[in-house]
mmCIF file of C-alpha atoms in Angstrom:
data_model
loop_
_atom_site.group_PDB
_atom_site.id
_atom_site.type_symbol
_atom_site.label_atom_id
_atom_site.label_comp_id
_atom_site.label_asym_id
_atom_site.label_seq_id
_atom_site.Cartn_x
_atom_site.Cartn_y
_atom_site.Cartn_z
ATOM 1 C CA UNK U 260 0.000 0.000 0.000
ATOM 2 C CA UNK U 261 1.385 3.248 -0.746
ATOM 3 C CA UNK U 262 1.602 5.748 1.839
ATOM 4 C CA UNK U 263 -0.548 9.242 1.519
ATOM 5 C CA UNK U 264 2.270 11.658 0.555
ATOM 6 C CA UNK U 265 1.868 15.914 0.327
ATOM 7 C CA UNK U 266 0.789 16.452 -3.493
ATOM 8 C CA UNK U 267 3.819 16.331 -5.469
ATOM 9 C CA UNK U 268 2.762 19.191 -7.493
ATOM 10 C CA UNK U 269 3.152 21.492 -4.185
ATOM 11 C CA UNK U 270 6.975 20.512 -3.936
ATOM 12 C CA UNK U 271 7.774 22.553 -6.806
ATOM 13 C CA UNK U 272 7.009 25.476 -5.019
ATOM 14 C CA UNK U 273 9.488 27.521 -2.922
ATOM 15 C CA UNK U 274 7.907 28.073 0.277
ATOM 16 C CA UNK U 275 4.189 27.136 1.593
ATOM 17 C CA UNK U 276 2.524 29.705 3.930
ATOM 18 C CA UNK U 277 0.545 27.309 6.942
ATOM 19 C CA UNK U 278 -1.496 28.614 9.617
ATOM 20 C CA UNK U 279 -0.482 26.203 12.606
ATOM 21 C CA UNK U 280 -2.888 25.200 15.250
ATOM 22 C CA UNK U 281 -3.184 22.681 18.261
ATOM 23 C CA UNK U 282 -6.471 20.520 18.693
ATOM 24 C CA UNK U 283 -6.155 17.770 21.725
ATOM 25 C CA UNK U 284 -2.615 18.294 22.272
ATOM 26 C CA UNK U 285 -1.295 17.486 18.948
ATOM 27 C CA UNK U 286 -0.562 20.314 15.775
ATOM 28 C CA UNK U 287 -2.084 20.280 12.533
ATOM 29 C CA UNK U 288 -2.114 22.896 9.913
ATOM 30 C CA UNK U 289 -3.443 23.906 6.653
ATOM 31 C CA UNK U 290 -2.343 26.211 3.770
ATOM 32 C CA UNK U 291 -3.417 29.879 4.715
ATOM 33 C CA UNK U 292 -4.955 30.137 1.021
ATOM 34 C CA UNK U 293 -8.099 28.266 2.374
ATOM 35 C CA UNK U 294 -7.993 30.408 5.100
ATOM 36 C CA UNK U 295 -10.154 33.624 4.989
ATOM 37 C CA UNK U 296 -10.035 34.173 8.456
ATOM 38 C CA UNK U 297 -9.454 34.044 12.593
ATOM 39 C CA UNK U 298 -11.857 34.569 15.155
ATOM 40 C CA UNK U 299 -12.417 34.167 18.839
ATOM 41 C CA UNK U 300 -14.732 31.378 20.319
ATOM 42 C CA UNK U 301 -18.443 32.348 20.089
ATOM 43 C CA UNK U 302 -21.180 30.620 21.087
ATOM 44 C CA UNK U 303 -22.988 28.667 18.223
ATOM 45 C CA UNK U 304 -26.095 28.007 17.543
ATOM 46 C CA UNK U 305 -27.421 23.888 17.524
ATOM 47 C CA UNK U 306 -28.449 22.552 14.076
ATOM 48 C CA UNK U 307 -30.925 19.868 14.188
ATOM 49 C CA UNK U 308 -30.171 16.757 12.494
ATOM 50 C CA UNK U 309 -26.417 17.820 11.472
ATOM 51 C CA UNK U 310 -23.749 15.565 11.410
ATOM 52 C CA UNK U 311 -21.695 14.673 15.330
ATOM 53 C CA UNK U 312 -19.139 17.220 14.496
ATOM 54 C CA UNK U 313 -21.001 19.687 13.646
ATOM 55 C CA UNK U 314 -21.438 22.078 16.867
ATOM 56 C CA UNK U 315 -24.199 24.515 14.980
ATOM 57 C CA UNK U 316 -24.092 27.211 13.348
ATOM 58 C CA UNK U 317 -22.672 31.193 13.245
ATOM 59 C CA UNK U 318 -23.572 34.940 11.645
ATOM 60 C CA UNK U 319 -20.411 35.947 10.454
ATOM 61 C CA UNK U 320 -21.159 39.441 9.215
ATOM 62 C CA UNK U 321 -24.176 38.482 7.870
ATOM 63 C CA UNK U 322 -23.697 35.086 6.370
ATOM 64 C CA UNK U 323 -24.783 31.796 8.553
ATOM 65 C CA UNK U 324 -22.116 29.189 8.087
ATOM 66 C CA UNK U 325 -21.667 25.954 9.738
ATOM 67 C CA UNK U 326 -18.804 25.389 12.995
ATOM 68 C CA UNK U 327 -17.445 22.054 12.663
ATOM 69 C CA UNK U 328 -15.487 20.565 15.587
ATOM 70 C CA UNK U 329 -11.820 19.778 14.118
ATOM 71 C CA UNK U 330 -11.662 17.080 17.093
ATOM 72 C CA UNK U 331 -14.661 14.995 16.367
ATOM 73 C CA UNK U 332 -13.920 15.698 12.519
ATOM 74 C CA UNK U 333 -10.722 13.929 13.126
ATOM 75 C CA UNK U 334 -12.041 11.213 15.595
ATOM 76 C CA UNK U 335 -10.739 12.375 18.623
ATOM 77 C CA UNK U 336 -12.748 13.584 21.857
ATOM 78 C CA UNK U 337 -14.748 16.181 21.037
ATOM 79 C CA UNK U 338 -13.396 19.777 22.220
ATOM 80 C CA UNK U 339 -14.910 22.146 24.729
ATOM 81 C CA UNK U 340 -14.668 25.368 23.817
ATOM 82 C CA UNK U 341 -12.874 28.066 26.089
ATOM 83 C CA UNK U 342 -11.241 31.620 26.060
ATOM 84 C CA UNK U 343 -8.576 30.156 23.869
ATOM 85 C CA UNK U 344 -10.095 28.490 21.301
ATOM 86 C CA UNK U 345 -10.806 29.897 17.990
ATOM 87 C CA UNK U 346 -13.097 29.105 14.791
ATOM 88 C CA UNK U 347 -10.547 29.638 11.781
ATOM 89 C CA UNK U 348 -13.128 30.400 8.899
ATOM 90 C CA UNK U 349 -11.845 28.924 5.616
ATOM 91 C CA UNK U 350 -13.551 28.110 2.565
ATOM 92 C CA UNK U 351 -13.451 24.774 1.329
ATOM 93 C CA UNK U 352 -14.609 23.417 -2.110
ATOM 94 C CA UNK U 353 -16.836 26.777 -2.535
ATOM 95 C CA UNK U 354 -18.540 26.791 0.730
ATOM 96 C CA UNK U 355 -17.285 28.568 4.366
ATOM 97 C CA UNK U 356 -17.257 26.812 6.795
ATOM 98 C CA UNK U 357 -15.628 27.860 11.064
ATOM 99 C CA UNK U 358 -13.262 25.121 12.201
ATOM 100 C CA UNK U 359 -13.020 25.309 15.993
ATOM 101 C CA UNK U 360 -9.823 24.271 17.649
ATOM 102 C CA UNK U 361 -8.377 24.672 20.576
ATOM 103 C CA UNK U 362 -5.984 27.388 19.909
ATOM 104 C CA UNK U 363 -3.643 29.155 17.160
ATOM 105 C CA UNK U 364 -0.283 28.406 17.172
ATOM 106 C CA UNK U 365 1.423 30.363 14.716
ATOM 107 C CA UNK U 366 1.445 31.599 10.893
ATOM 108 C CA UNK U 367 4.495 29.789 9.210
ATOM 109 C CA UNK U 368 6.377 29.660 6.007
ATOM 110 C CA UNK U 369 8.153 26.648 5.452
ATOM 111 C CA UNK U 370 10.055 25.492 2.578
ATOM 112 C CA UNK U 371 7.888 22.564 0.781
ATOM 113 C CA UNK U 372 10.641 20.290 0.613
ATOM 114 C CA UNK U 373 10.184 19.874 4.313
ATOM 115 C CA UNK U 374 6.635 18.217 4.303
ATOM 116 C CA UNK U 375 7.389 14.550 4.735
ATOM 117 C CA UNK U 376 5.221 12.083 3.582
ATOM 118 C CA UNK U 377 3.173 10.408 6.173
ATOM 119 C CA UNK U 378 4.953 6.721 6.935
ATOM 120 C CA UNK U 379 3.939 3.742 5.018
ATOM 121 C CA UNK U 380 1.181 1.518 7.082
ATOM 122 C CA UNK U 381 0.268 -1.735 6.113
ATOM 123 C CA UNK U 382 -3.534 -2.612 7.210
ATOM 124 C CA UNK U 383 -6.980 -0.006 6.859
ATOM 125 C CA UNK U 384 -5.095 2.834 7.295
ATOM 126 C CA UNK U 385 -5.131 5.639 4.738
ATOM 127 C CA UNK U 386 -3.603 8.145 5.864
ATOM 128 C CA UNK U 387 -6.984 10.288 6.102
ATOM 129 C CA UNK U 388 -6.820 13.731 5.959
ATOM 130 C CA UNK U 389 -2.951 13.725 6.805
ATOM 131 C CA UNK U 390 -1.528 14.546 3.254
ATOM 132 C CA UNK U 391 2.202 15.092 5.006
ATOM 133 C CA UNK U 392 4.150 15.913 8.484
ATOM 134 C CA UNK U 393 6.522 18.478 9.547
ATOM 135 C CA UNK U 394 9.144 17.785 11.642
ATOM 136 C CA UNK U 395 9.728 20.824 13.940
ATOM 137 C CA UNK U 396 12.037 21.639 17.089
ATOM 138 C CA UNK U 397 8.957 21.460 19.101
ATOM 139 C CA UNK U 398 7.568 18.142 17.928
ATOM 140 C CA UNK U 399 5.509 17.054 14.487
ATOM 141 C CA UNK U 400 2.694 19.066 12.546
ATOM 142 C CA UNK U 401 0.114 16.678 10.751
ATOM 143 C CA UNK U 402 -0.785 18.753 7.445
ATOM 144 C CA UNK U 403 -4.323 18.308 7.210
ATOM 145 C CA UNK U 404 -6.362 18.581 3.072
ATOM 146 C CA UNK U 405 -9.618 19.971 4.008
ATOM 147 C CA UNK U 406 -10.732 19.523 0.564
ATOM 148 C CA UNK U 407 -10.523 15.457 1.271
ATOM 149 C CA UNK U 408 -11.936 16.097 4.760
ATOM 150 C CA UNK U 409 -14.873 17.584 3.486
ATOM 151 C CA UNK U 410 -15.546 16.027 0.663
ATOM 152 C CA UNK U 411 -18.644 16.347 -0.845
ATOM 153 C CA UNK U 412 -19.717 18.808 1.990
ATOM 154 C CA UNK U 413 -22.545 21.666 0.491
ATOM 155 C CA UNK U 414 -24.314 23.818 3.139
ATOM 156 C CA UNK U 415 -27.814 22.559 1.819
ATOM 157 C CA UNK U 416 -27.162 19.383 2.889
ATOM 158 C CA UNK U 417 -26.058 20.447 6.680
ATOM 159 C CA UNK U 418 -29.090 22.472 6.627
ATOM 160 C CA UNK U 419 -31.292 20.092 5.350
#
């Protein structure tokens, strides 16, 4: 089985800009292009009949778009919200969406050379949402695709 490696298309760039954040202990990131942007923990509104990880829904400046908890997203205990949490709004495959972790880390840029591809499991495993891994001074970054993680995700059908 081959292992889920960081698109090979992105290593002939120069440099990737990642926002960095930390969701039960560990670090993931994402490109900052699907990133529009940052906000402090609100309280959301419940949605009926919406997925687990979905935690409700938000006005953002007029638009309602859905908050999805990143830790039930990615199987893990799902996170209580606090002062330092935050809902990074990005827009994925056309529709905006507020991912709540549990805090920002930082805004990198890191040479794409660096991404790692995730090891080679035998088994089920897939590798998931984990496209690659930086290796840091402060421990490893899981490099999440949101456009696999949400796959097929449309706001009708959250509403529905």
């Amino acid at each position: 089985m081959l292992a889920q490696t960081f698109d090979t298309a992105d290593l002939h760039e120069a440099a990737i800009e990642i926002i960095a954040f930390e969701i039960g202990g560990q670090q993931f990131c994402v490109r900052t292009t699907a990133v529009r942007e940052i906000r402090g923990w609100s309280k959301s509104t419940p949605l009926p009949g919406s997925p687990h990880e979905v935690m409700g829904m938000m006005n953002l400046r007029g638009s309602i778009i859905p908050i999805v908890n990143m830790a039930s997203k990615l199987g893990m205990a799902p996170s209580e919200p606090d002062a330092r949490s935050a809902v990074i709004v990005a827009e994925v495959q056309s529709a905006v969406i507020g991912l709540l972790v549990d805090r920002v880390a930082d805004i990198l840029t890191v040479e794409a050379k660096v991404v790692q591809p995730t090891p080679e499991m035998r088994g089920s495993f897939t590798g998931g949402y984990v496209t690659g891994v930086l290796a840091t001074a402060q421990g490893m970054i899981c490099f999440l695709d949101l456009d696999r993680m949400f796959a097929g995700f449309t706001l009708d059908e959250e509403a529905a």
